[in-house]
CSV table of N, CA and C in Angstrom, one decimal:
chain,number,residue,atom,x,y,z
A,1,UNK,N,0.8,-1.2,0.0
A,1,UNK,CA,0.0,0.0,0.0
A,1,UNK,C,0.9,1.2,0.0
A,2,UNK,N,0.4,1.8,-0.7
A,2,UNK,CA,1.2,3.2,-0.8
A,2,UNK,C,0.8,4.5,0.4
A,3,UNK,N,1.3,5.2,0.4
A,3,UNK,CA,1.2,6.6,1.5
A,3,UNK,C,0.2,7.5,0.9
A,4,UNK,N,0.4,7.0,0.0
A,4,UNK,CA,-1.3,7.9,-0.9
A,4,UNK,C,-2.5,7.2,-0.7
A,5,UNK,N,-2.7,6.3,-0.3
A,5,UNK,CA,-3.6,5.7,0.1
A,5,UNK,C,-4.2,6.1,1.8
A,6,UNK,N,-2.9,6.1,2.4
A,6,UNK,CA,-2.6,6.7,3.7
A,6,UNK,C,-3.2,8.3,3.8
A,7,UNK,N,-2.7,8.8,3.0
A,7,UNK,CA,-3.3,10.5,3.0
A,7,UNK,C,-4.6,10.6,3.0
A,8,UNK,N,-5.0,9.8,2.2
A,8,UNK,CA,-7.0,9.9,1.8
A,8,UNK,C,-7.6,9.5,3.1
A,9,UNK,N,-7.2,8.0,3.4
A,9,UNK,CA,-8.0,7.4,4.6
A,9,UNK,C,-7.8,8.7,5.9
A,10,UNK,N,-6.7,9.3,6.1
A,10,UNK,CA,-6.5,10.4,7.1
A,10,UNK,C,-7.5,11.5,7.0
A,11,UNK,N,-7.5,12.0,5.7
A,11,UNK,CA,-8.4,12.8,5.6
A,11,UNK,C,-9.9,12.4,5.6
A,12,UNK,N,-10.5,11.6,5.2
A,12,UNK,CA,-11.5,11.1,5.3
A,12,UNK,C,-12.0,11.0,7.2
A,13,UNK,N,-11.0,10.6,7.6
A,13,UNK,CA,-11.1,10.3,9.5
A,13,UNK,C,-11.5,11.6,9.9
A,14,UNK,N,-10.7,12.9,9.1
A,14,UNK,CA,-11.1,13.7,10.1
A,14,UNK,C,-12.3,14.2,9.2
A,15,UNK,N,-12.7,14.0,8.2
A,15,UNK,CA,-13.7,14.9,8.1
A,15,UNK,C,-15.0,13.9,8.8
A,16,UNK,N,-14.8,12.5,8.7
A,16,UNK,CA,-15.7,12.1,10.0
A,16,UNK,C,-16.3,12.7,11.2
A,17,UNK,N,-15.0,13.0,11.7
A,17,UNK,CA,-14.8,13.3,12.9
A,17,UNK,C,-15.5,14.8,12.9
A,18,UNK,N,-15.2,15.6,12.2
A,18,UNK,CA,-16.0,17.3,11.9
A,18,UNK,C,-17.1,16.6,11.8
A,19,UNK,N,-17.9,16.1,10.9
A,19,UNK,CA,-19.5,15.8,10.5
A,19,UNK,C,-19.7,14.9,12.2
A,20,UNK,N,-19.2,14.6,12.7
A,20,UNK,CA,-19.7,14.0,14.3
A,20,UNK,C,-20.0,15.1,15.2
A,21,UNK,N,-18.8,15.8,15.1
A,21,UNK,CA,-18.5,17.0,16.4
A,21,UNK,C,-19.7,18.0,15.7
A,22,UNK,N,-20.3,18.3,14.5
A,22,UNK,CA,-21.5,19.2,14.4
A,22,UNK,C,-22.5,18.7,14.6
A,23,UNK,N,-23.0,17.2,14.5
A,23,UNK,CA,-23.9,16.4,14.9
A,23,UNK,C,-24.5,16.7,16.4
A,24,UNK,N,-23.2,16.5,17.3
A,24,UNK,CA,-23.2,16.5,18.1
A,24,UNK,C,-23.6,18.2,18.9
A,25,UNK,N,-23.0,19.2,18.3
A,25,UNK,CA,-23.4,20.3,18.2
A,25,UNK,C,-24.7,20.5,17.9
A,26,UNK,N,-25.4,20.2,17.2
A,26,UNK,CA,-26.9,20.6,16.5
A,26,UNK,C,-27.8,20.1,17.5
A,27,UNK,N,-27.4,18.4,17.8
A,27,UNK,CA,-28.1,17.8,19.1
A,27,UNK,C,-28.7,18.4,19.8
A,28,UNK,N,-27.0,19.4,20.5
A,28,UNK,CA,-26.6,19.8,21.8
A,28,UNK,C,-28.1,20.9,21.8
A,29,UNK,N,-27.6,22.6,20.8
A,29,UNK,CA,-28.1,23.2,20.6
A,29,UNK,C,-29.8,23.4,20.5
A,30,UNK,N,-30.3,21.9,20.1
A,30,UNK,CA,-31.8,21.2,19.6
A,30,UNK,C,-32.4,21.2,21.3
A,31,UNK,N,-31.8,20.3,22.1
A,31,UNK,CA,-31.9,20.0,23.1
A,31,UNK,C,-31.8,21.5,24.1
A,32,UNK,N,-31.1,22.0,24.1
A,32,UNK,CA,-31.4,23.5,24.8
A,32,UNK,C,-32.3,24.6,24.4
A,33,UNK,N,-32.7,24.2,23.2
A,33,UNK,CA,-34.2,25.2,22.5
A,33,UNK,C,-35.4,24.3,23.2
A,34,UNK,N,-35.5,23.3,23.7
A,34,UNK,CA,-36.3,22.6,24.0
A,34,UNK,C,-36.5,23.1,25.4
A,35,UNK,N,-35.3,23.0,26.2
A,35,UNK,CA,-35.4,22.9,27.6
A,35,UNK,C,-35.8,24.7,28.1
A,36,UNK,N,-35.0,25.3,27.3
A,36,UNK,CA,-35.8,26.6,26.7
A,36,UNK,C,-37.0,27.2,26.7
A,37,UNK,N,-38.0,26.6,26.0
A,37,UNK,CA,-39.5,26.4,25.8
A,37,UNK,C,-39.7,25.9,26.9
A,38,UNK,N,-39.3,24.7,27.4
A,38,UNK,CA,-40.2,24.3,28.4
A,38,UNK,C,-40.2,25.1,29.7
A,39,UNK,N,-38.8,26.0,30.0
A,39,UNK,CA,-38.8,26.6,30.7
A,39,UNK,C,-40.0,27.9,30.7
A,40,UNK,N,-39.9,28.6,29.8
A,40,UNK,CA,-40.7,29.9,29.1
A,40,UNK,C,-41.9,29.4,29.5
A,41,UNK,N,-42.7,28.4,28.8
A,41,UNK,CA,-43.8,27.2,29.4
A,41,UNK,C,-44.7,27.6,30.9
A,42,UNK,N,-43.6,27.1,31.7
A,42,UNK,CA,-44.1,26.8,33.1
A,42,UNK,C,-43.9,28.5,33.7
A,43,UNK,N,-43.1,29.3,33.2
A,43,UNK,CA,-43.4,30.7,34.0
A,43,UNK,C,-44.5,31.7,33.0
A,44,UNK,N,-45.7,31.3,31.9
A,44,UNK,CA,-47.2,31.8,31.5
A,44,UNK,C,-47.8,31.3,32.5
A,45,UNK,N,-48.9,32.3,32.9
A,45,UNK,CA,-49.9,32.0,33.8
A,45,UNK,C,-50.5,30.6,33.5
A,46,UNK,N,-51.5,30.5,34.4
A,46,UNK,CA,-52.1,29.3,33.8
A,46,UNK,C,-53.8,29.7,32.9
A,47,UNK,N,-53.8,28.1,32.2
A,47,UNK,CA,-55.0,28.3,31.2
A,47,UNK,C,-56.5,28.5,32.0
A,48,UNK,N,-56.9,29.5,31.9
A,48,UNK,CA,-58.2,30.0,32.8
A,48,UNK,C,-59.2,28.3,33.2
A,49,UNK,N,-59.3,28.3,33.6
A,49,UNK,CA,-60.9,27.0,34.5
A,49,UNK,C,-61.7,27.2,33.6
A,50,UNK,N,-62.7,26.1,33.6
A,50,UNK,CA,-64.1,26.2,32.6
A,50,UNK,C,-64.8,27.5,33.1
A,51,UNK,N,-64.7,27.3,35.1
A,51,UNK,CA,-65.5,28.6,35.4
A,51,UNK,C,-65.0,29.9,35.2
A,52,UNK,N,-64.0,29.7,34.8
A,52,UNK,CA,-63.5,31.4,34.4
A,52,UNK,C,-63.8,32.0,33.1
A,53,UNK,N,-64.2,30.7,32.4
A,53,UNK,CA,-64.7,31.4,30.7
A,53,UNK,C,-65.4,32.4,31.0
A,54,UNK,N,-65.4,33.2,29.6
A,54,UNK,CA,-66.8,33.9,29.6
A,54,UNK,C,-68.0,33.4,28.9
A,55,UNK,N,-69.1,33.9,29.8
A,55,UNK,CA,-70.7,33.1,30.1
A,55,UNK,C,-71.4,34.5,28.8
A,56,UNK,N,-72.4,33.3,29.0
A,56,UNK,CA,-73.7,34.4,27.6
A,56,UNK,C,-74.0,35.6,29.3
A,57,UNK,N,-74.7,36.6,28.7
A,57,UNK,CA,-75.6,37.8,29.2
A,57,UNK,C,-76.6,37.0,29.9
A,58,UNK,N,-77.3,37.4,30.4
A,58,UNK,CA,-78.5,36.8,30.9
A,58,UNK,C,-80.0,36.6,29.5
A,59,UNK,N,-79.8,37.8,29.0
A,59,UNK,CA,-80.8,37.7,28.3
A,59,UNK,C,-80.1,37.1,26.9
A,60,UNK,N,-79.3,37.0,26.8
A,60,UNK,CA,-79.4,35.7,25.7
A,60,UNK,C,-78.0,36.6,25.1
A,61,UNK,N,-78.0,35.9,23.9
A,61,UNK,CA,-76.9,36.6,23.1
A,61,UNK,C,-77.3,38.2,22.8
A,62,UNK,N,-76.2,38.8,22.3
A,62,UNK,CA,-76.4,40.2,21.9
A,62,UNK,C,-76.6,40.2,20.5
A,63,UNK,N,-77.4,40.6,19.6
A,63,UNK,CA,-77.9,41.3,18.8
A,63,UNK,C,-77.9,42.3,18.0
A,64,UNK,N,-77.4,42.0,16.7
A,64,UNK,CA,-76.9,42.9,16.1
A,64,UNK,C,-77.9,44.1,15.5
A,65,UNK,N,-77.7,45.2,15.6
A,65,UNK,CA,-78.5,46.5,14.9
A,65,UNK,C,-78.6,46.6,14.0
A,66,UNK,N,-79.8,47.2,13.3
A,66,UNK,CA,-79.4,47.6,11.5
A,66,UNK,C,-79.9,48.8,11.5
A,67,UNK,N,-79.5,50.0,11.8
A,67,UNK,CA,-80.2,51.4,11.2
A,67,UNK,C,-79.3,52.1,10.7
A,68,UNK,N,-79.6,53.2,10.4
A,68,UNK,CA,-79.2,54.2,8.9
A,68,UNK,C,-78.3,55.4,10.0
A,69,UNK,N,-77.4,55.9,9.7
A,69,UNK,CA,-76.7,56.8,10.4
A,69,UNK,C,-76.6,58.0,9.4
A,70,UNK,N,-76.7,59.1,10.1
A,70,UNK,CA,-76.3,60.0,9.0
A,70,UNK,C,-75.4,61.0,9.9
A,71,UNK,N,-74.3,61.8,8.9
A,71,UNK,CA,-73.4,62.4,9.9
A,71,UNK,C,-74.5,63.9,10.3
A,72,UNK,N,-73.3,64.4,11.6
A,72,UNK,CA,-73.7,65.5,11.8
A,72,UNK,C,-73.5,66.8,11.1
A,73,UNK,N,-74.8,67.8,11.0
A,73,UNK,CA,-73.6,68.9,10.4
A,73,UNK,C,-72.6,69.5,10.8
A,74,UNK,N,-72.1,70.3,10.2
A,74,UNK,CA,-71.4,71.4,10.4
A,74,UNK,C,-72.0,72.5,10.8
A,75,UNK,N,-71.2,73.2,11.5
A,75,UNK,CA,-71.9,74.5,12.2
A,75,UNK,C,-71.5,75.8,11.5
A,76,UNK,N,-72.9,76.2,11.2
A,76,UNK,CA,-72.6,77.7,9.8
A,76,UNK,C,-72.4,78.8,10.7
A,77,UNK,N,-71.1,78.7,10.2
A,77,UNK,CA,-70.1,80.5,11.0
A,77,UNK,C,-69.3,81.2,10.0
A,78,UNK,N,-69.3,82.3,10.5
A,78,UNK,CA,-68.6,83.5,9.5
A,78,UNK,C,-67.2,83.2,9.7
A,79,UNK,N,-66.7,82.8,10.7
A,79,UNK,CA,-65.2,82.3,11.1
A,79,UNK,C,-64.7,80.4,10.8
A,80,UNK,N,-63.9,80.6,10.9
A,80,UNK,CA,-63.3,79.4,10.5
A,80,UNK,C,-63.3,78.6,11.7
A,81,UNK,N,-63.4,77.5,12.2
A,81,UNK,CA,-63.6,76.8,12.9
A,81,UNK,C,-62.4,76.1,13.5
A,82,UNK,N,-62.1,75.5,14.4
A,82,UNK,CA,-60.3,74.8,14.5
A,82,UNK,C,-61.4,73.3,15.3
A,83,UNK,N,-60.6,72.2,15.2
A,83,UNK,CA,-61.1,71.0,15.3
A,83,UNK,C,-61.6,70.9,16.8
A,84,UNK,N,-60.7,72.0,17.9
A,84,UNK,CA,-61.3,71.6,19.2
A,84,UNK,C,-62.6,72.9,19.3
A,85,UNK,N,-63.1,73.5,18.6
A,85,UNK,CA,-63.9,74.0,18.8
A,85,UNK,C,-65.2,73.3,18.2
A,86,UNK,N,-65.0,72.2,17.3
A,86,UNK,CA,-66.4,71.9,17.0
A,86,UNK,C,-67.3,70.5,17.7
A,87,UNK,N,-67.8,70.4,18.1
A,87,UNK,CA,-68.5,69.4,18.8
A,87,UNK,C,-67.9,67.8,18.7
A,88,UNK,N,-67.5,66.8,20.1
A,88,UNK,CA,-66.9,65.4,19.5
A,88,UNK,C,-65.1,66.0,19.4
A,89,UNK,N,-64.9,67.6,19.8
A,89,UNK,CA,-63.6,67.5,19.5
A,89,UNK,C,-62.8,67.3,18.2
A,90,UNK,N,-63.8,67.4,17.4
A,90,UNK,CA,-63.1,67.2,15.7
A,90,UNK,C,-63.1,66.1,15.2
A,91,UNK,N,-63.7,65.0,16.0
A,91,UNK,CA,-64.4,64.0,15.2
A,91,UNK,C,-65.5,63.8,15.0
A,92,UNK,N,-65.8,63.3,13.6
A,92,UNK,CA,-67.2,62.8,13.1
A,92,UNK,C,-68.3,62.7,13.8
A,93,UNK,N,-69.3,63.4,14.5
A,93,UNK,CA,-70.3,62.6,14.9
A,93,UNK,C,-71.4,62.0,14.2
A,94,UNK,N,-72.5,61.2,14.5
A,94,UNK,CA,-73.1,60.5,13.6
A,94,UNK,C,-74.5,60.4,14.4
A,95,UNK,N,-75.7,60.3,13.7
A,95,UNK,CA,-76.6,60.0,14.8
A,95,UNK,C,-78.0,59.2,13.8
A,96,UNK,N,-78.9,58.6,14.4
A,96,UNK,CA,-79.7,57.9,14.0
A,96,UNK,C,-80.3,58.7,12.7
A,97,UNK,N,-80.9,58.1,11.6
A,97,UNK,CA,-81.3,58.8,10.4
A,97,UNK,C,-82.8,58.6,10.9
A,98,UNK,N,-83.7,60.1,10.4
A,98,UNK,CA,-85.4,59.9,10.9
A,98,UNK,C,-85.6,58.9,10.1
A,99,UNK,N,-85.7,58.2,8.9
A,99,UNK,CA,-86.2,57.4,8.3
A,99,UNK,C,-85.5,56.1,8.2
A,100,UNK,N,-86.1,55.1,8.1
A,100,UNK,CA,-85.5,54.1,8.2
A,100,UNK,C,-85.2,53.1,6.8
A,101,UNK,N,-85.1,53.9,6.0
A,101,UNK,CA,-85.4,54.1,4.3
A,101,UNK,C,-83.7,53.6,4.3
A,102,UNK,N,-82.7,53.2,3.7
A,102,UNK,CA,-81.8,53.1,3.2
A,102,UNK,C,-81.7,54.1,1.6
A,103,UNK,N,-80.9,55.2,1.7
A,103,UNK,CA,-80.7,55.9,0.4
A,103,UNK,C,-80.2,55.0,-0.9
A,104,UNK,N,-81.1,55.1,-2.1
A,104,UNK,CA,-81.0,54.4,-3.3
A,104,UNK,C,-80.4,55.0,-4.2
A,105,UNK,N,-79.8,55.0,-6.3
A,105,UNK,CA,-79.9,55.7,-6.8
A,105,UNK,C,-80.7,55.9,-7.5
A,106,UNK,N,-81.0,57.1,-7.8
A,106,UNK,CA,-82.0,57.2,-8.5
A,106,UNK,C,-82.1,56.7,-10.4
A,107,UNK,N,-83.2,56.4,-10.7
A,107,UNK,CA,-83.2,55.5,-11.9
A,107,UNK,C,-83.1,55.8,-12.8
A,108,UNK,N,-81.7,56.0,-14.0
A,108,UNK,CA,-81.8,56.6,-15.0
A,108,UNK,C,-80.3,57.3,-14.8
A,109,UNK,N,-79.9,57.8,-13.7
A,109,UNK,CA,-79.0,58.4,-13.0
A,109,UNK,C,-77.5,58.0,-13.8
A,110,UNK,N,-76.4,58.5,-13.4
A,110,UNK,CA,-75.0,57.9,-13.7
A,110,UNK,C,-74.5,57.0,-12.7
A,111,UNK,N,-74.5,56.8,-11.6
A,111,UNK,CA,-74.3,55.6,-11.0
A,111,UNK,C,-73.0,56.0,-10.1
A,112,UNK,N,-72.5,54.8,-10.6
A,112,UNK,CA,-70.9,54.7,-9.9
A,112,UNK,C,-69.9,55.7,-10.0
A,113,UNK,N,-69.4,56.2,-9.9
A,113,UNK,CA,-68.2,56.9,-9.5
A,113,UNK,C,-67.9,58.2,-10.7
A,114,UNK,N,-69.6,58.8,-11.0
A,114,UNK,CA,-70.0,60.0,-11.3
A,114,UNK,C,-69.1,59.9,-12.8
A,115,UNK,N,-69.0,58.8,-13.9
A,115,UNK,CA,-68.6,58.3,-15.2
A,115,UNK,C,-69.2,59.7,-16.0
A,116,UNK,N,-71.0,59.9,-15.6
A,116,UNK,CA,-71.6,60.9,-16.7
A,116,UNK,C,-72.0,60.2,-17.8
A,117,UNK,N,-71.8,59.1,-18.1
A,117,UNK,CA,-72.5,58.2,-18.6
A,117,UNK,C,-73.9,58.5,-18.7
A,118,UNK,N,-75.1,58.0,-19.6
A,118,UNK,CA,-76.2,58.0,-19.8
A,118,UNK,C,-76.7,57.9,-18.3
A,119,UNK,N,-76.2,56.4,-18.1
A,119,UNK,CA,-76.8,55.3,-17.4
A,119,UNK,C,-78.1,54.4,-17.5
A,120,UNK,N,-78.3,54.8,-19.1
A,120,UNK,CA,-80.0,54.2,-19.1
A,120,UNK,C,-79.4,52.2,-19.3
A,121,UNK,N,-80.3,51.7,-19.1
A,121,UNK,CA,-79.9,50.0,-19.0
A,121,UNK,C,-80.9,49.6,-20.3
């Protein structure tokens, strides 16, 4: 046998030996993400009791609404207005619409997004 035969088998050993020692590494590192979580785990509160769910209302479930909102106006002044002066603080208010009518378009009309189109169908 020659020494060139010898060189390969050497090299081959150690690169064994590297592909173990990372093995071994990845294990290691696998196994401490684990113990990790399990730690993290046990210091969350715990999962609420059946009795601690939350229960229906008394009168049953809640109920959803359907009516028509329309905003408020604006308040007609000779001066300009700044957002803490006008009612809500400068947000939108909204309040129940007298009719309980849903607004339509009218038929014949342009429609969508004011084209100018005929709109006849």
């Amino acid at each position: 046998m020659t020494t060139a035969w010898m060189d390969l088998a050497a090299g081959r050993g150690a690169l064994g030996v590297g592909l173990v020692v990372a093995a071994v590494v990845v294990v290691a590192l696998l196994i401490g993400a684990f113990a990790i979580g399990i730690r993290s785990k046990r210091r969350e509160p715990p999962r609420p009791r059946p009795e601690e769910q939350p229960r229906l209302p008394d009168g049953g479930p809640v109920r959803e609404v359907r009516e028509n909102r329309e905003p408020d106006e604006m308040p007609r002044t000779d001066e300009r207005l700044t957002p803490h002066e006008l009612r809500g603080h400068g947000t939108m208010g909204d309040r129940s619409a007298p009719t309980g009518e849903r607004p339509r378009w009218d038929e014949g009309s342009s429609g969508s997004f004011g084209s100018g189109g005929p709109g006849a169908r």
